[in-house]
Short mmCIF file of C-alpha atoms and ligand atoms in Angstrom, two decimals:
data_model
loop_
_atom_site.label_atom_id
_atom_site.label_comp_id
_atom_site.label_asym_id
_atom_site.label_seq_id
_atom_site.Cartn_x
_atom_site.Cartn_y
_atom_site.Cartn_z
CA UNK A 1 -6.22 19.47 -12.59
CA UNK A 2 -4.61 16.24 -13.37
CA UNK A 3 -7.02 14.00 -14.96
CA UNK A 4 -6.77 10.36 -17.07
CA UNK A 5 -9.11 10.49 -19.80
CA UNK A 6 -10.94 6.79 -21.26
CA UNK A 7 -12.20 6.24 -24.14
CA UNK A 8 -14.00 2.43 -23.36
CA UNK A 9 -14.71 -0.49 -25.67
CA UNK A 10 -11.32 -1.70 -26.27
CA UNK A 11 -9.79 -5.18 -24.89
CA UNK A 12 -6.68 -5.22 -23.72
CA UNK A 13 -4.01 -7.52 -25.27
CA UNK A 14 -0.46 -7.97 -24.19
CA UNK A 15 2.27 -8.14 -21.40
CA UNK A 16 2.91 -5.66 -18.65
CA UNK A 17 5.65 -5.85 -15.78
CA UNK A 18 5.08 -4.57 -12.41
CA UNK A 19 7.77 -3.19 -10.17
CA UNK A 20 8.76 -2.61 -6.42
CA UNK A 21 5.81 -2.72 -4.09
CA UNK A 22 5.00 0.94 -2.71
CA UNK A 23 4.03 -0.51 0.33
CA UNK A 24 7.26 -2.20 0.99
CA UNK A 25 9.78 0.55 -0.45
CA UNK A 26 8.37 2.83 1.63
CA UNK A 27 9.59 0.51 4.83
CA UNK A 28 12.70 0.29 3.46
CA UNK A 29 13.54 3.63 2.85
CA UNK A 30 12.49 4.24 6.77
CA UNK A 31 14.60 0.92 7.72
CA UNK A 32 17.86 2.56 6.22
CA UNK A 33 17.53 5.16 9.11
CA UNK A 34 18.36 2.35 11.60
CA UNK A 35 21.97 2.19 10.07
CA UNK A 36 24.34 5.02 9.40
CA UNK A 37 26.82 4.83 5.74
CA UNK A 38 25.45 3.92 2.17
CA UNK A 39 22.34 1.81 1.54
CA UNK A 40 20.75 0.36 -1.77
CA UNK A 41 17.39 -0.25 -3.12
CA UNK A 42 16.78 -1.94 -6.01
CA UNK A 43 13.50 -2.04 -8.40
CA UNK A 44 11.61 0.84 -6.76
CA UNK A 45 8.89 2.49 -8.47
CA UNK A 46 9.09 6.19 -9.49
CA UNK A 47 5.91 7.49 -7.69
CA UNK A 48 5.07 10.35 -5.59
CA UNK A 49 4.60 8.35 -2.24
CA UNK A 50 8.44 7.69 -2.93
CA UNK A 51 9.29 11.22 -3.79
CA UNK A 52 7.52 12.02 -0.17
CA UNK A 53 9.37 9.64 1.89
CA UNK A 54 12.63 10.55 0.12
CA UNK A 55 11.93 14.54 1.34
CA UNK A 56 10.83 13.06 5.11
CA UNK A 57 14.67 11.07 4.83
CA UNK A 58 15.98 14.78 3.85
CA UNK A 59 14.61 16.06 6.14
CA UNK A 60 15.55 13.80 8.75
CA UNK A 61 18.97 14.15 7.29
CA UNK A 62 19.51 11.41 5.29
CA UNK A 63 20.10 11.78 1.48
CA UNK A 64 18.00 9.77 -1.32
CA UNK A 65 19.46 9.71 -4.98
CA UNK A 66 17.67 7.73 -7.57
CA UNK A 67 18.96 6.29 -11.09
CA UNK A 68 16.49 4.59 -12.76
CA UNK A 69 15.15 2.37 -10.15
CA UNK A 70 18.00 2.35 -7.85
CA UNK A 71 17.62 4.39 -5.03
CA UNK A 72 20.57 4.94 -2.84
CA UNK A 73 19.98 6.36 0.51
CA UNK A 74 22.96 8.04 2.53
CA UNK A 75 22.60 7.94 6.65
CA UNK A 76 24.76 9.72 8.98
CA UNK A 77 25.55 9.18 12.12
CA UNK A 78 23.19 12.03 13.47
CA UNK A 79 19.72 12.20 12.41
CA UNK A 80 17.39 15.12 13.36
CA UNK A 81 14.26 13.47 15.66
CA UNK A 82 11.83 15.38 13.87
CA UNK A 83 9.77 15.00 11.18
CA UNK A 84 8.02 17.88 9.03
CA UNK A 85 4.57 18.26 9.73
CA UNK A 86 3.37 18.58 6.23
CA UNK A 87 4.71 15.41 4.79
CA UNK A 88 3.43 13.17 7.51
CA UNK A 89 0.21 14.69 6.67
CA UNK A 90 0.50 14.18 3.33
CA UNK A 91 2.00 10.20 3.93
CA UNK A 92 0.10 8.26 6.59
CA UNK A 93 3.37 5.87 6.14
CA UNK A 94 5.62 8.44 7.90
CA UNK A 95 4.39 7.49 10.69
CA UNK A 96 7.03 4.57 10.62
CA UNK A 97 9.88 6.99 11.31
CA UNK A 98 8.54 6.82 14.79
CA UNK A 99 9.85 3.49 15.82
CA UNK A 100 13.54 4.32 13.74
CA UNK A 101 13.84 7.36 15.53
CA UNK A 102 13.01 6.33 19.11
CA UNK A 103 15.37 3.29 18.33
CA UNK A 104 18.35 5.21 16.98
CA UNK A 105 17.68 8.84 18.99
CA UNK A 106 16.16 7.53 21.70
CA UNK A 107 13.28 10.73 20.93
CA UNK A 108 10.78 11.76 18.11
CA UNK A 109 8.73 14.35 17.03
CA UNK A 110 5.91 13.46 14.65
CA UNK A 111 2.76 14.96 13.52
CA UNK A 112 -0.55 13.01 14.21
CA UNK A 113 -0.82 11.53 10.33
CA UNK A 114 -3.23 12.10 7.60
CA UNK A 115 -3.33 8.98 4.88
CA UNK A 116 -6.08 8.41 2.13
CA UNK A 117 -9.81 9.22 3.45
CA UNK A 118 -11.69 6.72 4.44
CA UNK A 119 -12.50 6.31 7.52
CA UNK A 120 -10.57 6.97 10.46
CA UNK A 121 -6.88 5.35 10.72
CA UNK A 122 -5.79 5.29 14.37
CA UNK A 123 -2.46 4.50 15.30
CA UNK A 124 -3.57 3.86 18.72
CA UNK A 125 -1.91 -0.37 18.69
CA UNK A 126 1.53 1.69 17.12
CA UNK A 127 1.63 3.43 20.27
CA UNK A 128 0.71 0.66 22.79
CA UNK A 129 3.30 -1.51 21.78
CA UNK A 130 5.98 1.28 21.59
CA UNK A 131 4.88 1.91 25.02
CA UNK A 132 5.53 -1.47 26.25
CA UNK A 133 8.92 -0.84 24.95
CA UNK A 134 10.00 1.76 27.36
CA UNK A 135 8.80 5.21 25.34
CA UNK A 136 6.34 7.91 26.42
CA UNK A 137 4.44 10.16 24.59
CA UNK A 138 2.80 13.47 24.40
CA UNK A 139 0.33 14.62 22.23
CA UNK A 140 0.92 18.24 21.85
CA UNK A 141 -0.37 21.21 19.45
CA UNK A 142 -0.89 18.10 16.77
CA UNK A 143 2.80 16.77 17.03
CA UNK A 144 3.14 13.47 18.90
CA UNK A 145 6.30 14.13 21.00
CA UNK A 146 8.03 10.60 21.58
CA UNK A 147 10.69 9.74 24.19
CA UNK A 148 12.31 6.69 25.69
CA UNK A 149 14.35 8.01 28.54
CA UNK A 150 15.98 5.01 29.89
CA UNK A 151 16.33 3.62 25.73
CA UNK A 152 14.18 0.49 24.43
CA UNK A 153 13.80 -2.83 25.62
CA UNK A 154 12.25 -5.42 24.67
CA UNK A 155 8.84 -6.79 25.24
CA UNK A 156 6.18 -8.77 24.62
CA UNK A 157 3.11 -6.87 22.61
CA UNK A 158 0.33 -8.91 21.63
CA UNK A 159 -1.63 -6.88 18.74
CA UNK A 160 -5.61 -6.21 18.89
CA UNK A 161 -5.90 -6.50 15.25
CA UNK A 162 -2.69 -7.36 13.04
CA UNK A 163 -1.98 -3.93 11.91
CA UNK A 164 0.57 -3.86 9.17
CA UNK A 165 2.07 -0.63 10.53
CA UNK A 166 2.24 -1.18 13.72
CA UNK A 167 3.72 -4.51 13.52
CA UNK A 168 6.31 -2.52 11.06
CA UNK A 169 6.88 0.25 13.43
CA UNK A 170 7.32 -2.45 16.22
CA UNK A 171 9.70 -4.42 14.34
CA UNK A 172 11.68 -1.01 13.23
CA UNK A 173 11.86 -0.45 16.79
CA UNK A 174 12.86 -4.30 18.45
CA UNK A 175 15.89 -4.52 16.05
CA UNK A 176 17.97 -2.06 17.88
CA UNK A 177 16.02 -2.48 21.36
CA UNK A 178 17.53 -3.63 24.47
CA UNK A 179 16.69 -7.68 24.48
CA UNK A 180 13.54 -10.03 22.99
CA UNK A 181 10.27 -8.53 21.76
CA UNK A 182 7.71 -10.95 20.68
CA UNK A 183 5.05 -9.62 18.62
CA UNK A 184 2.17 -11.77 18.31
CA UNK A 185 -1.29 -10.78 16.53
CA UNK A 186 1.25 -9.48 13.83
CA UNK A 187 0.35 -8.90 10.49
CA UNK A 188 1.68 -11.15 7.92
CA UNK A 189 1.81 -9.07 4.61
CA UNK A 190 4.43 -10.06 2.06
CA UNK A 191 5.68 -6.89 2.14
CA UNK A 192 6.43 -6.95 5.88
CA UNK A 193 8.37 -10.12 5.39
CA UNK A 194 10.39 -8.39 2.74
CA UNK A 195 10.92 -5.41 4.92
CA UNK A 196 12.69 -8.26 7.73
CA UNK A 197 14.81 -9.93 4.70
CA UNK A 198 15.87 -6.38 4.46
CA UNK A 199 16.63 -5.95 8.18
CA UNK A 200 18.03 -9.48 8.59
CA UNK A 201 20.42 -8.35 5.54
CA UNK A 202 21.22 -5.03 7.77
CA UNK A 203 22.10 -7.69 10.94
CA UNK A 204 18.63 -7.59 12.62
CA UNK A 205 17.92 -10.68 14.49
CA UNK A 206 13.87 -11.25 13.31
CA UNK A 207 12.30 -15.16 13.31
CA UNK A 208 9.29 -15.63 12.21
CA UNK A 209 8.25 -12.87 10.08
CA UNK A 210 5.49 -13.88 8.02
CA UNK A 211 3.10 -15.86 10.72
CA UNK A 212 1.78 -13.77 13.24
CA UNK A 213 4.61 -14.27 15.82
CA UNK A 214 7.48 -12.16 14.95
CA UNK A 215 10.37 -12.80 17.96
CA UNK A 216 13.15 -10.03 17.37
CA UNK A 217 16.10 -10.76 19.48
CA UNK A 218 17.45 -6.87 19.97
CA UNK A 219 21.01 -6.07 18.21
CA UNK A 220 23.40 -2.94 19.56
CA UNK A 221 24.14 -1.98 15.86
CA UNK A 222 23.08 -2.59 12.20
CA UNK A 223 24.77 -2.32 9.01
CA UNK A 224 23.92 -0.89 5.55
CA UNK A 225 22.29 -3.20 3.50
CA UNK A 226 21.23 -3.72 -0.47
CA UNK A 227 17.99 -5.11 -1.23
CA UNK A 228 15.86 -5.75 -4.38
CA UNK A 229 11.73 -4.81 -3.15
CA UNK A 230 9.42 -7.11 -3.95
CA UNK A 231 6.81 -6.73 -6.80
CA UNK A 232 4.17 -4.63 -6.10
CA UNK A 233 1.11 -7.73 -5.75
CA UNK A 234 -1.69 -4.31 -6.19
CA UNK A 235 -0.45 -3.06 -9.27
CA UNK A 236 -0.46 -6.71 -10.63
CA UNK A 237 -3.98 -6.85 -9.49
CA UNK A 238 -4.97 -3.56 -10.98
CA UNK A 239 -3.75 -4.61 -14.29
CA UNK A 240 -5.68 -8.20 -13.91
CA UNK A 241 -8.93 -6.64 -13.10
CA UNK A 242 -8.79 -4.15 -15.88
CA UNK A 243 -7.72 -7.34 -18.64
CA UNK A 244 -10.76 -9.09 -16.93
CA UNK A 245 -13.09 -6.27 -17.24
CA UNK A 246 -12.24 -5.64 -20.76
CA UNK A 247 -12.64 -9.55 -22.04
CA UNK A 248 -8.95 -9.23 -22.82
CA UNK A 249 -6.05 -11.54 -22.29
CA UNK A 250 -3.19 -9.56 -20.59
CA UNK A 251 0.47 -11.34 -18.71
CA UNK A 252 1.23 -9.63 -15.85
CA UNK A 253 5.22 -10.07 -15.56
CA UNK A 254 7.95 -9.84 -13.12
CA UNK A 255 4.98 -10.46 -9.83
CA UNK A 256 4.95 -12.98 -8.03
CA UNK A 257 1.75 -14.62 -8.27
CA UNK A 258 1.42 -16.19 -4.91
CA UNK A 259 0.84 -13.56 -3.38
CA UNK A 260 -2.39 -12.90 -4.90
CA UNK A 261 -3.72 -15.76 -4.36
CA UNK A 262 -7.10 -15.18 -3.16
CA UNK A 263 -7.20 -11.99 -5.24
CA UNK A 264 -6.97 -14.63 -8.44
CA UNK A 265 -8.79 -16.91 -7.12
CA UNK A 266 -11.84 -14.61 -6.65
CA UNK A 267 -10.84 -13.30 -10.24
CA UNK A 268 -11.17 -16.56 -11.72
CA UNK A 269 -14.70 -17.69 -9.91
CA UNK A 270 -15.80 -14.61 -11.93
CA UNK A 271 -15.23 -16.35 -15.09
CA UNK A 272 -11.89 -14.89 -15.66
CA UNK A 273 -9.17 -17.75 -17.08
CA UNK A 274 -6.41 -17.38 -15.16
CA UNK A 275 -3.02 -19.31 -15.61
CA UNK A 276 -0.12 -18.91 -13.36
CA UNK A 277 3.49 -19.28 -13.48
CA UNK A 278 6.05 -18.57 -11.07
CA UNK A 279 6.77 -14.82 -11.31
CA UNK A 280 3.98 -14.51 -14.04
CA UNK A 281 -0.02 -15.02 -14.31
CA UNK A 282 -2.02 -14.47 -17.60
CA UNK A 283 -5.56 -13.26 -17.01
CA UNK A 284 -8.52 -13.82 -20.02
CA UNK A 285 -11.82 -12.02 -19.52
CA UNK A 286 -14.97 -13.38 -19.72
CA UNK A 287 -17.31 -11.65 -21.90
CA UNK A 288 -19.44 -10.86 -19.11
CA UNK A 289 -18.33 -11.33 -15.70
CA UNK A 290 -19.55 -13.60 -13.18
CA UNK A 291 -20.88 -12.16 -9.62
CA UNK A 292 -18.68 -12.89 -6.78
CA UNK A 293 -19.11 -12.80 -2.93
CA UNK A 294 -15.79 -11.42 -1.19
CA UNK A 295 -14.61 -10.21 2.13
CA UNK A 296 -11.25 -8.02 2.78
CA UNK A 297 -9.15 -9.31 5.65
CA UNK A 298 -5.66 -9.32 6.62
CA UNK A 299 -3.00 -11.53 4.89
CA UNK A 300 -3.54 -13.99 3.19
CA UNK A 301 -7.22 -12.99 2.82
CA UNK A 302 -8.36 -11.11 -0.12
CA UNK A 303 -6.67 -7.31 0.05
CA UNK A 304 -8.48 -4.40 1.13
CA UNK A 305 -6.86 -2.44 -1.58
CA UNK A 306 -8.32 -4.66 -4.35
CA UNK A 307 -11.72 -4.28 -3.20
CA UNK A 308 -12.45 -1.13 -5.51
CA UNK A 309 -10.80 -2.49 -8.44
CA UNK A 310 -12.82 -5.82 -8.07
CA UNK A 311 -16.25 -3.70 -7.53
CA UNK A 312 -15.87 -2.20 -10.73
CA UNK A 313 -15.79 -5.30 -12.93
CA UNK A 314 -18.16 -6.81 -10.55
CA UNK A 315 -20.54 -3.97 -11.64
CA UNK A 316 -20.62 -5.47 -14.96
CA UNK A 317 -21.40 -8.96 -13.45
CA UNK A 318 -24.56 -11.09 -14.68
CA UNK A 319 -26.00 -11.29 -10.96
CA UNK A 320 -25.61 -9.64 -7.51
CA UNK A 321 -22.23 -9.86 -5.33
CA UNK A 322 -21.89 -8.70 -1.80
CA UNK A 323 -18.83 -7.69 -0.55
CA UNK A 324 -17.66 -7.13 3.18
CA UNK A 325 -15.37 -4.71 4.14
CA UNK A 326 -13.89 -5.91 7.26
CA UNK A 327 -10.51 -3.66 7.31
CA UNK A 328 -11.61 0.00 7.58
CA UNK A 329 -14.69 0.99 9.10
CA UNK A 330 -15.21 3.37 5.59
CA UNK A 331 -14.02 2.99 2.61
CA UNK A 332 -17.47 3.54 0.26
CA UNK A 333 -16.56 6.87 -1.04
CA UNK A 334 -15.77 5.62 -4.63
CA UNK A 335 -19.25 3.99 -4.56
CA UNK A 336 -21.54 7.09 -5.62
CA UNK A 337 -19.14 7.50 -8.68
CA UNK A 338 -19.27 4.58 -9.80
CA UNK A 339 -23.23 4.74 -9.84
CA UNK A 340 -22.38 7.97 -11.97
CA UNK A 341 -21.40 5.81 -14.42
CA UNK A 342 -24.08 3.60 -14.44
CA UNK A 343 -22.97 1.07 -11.84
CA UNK A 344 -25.84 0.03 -9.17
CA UNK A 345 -23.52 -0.08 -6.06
CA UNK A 346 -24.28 0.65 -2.36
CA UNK A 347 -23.34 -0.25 1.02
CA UNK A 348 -24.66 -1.13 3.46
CA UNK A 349 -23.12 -0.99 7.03
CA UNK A 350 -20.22 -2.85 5.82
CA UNK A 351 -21.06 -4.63 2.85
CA UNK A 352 -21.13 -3.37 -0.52
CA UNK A 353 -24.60 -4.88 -2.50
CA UNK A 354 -23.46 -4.71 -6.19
CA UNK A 355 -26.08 -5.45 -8.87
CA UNK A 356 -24.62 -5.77 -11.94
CA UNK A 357 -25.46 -3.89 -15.07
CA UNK A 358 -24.97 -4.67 -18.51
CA UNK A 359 -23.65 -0.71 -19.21
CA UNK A 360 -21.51 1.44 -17.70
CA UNK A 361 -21.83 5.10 -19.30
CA UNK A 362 -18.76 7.30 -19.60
CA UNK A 363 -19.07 10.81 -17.50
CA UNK A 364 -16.78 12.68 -15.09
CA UNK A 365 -15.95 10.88 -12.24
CA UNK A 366 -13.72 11.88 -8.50
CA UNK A 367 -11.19 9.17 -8.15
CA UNK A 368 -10.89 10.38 -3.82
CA UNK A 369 -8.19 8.05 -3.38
CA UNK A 370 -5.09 6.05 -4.87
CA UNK A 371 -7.45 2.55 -5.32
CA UNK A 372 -10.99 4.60 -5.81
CA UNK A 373 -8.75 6.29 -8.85
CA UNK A 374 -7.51 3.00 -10.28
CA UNK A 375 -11.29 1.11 -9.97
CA UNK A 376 -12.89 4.13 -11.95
CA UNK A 377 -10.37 4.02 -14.98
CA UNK A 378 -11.06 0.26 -14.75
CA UNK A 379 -14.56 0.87 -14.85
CA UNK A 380 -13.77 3.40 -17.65
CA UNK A 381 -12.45 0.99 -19.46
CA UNK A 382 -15.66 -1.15 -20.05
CA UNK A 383 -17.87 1.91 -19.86
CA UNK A 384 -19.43 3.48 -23.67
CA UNK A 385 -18.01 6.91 -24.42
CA UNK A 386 -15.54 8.92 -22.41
CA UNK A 387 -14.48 8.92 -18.96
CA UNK A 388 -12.31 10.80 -17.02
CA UNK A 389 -11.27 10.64 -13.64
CA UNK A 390 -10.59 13.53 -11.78
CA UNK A 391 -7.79 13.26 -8.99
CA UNK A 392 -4.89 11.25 -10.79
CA UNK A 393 -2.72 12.37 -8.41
CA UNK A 394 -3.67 9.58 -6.62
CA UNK A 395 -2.71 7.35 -9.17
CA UNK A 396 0.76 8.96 -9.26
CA UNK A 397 1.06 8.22 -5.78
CA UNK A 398 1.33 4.66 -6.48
CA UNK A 399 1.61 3.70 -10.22
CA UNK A 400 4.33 3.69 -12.38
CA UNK A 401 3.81 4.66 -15.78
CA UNK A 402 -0.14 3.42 -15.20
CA UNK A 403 -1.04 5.39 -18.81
CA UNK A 404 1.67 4.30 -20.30
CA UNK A 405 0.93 0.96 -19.62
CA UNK A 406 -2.54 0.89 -19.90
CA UNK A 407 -1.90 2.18 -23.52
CA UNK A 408 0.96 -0.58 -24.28
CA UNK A 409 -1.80 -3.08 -23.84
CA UNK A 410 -3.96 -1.49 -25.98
CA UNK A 411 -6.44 1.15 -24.15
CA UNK A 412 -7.66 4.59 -25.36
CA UNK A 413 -6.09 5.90 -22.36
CA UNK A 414 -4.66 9.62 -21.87
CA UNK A 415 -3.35 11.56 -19.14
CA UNK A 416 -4.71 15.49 -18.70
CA UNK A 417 -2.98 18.48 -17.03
CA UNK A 418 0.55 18.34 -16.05
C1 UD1 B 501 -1.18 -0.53 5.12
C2 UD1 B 501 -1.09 -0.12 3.67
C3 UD1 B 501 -2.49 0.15 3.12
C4 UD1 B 501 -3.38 -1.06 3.33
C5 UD1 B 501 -3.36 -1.48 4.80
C6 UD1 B 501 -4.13 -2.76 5.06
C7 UD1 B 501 1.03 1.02 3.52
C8 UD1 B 501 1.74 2.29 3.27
N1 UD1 B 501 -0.31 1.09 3.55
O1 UD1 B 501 -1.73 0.58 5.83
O2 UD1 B 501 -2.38 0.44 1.72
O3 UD1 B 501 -4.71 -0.72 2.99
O4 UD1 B 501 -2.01 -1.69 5.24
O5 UD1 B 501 -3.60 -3.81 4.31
O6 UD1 B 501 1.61 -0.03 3.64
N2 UD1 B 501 -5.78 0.41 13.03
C9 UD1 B 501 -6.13 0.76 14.30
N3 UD1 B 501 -5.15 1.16 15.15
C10 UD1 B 501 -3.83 1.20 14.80
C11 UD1 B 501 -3.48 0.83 13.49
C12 UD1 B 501 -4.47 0.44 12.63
O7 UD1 B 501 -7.30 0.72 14.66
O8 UD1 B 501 -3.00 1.58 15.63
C13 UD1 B 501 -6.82 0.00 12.06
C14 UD1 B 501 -6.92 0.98 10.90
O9 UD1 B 501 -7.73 2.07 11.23
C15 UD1 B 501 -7.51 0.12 9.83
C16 UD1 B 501 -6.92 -1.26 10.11
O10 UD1 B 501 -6.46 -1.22 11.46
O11 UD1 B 501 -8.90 0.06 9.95
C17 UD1 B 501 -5.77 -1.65 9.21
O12 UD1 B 501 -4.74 -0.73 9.32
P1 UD1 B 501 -3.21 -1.10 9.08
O13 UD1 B 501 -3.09 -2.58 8.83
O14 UD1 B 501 -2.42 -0.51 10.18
O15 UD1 B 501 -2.91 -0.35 7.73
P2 UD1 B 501 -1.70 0.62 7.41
O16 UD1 B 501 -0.43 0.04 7.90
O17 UD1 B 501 -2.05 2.01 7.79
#
């Protein structure tokens, strides 16, 4: 069992520097695929989603080394078009190979993904748009079998919702495709722009990235390319919403603030002080939050994968908040352990109604998924007595040294197990 074990009561005090986004390194490491010869990441995180996508590249036939936070990623010319079944279960991001592979092998085998539970995660718009694009598909035994006989062309997809992976796996498909695709609906995540500097730096031919009407003007070849990934905008917030809950006075470093915006801003109506700078933000807790009404949505609204963390220290909050949850039909698992530890938390249909308490209580608590995980040490944080979250595995999925760091600024934190 790996578990992180809280004592609560202490503020934290201090500085703490983020590094790569997971959810752009990941894209990356897929994007090197479209080239053959010697590619470089810089300032990538050592975390198991990582480790996982560097197997599904092994696998695949490509070779990931890492030194410190350099990854370098060999390609050859000949990739294998198939992708083991276990790791795209365990990776719901694997399903990105799909649009390398059709592009460069002009075929694909991939298994049906899995991803962190909650709700279901179709990939229904991914295979629409690839679709429009000249490939065919056949779902068979579990394994999606992909082909585009005649190769890929361009075309013009216009998204039902602006799915960040679809609008990746398009783009990872249009850069080698045969003429214009036009994406529009797409999804305008930071870390999809970064993942088109990275292209553009490989040769890809991509306006526009960043609005929701990416135009990809189809290349015959790309190059290797070298790339620094952005900062990782979740495990700045993390860090911001446990300083906040704690009444401390933390600097998150090396981020780039702007792309938290409404995360901060929602941060700061709940009586946190928060001061920005241009890749740094310094967050003081109030002594007792504020409460807060938020809704997730798509870029630039306020991140579906902040919404646990900024339940928890709304569960301290002098007052009722109600948040909407308007990016997965589900994601209210976390909610019933947080009421374990005192938290008066429900949802309903969408929203989450969160009365705040003036205790949280330390117990044992299932953190079900990488942000659920996070929340409850957050909420651990404020709670009296011990807490320890069950499932840190999660946590190692997408945090870098999170006890470590959590200990630099000044927590009672400690990891259990291996
Ligand atoms: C990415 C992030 C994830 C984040 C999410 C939303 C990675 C590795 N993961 O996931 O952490 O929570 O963006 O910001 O980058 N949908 C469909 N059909 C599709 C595709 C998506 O209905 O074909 C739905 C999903 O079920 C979900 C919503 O659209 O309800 C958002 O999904 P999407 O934006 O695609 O998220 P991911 O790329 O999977």
């Amino acid at each position: 069992m790996r578990a992180i074990k809280v004592v609560g009561g202490r503020s934290l005090h201090g500085t703490v520097a983020v590094l790569g986004a997971k959810n752009a390194v990941l894209k990356h490491m897929v994007a090197t695929l479209l080239a053959p010869g010697t590619h470089r990441l810089d300032n990538v995180p050592e975390i198991e989603d990582v480790a996982i996508m560097a197997e599904v590249l092994r696998h695949l036939g490509a070779d990931g080394e890492r030194s410190g936070n350099r990854l370098v990623v060999e390609v050859p010319e000949d990739l294998r078009p198939e992708t083991p079944l276990d790791l795209v279960r365990r990776m719901r991001a694997s399903i990105l190979v799909l649009g390398a592979l059709l592009a460069r092998r002009g075929r694909a085998r991939v298994a049906f993904p899995g991803g962190d539970d909650f709700g279901s995660r179709p990939i229904d718009l991914h295979l629409e748009g690839l679709r429009a694009m000249g490939a065919e598909f056949e779902l068979r035994h579990g394994v999606l079998h992909a082909e585009a006989p005649r190769g890929l062309h361009g075309a013009d997809v216009y998204l039902e919702f602006p799915s960040v992976g679809a609008t990746e796996n398009l783009l990872l498909a249009a850069v080698l495709a045969d003429g214009v695709t036009t994406i529009g609906n797409a999804a305008r995540e930071p870390e999809l722009e970064d993942l088109a500097a990275y292209l553009g730096k490989m040769g890809a031919k991509i306006e526009g990235a960043g609005t929701s009407t990416i135009v990809v003007h189809g290349v015959s070849e790309l190059t290797p390319g070298a790339h620094r990934v952005i900062p990782d905008r979740l495990e700045a917030g993390t860090y911001a919403a446990a300083a906040a809950i704690t009444g401390g006075d933390v600097t998150i470093t090396r981020c780039v603030p702007a792309h938290l915006r409404m995360e901060l801003t929602k941060l700061a109506a709940a009586g946190a002080e928060v001061t920005t700078g241009d890749d740094w933000f310094r967050v003081v807790g109030p002594e007792r939050p504020a409460p807060v009404d938020f809704a997730t949505l798509p870029y630039p609204g306020f991140h579906t994968d902040m919404h646990p963390q900024m339940v928890a220290l709304l569960s301290v909050a002098d007052g009722t908040s109600i948040v909407t949850e308007n990016v997965y039909a589900s994601r209210f698992r976390y909610l019933g352990e947080l009421n374990r530890l005192g938290a008066d938390v429900h949802a309903d249909g969408q929203h989450v109604v969160v009365r705040g308490v003036e205790r949280l209580s330390g117990c044992e608590v299932d953190g079900c998924d990488i942000r659920a995980a996070a929340a409850l040490t957050i909420a651990g944080l404020r709670a009296d007595g011990e807490t320890t979250v069950v499932g840190a595995e999660h946590i190692d999925r997408g945090y870098d040294g999170f006890v470590a760091k959590l200990r630099a600024l000044g927590a009672a934190v400690e990891r259990l197990g291996e």
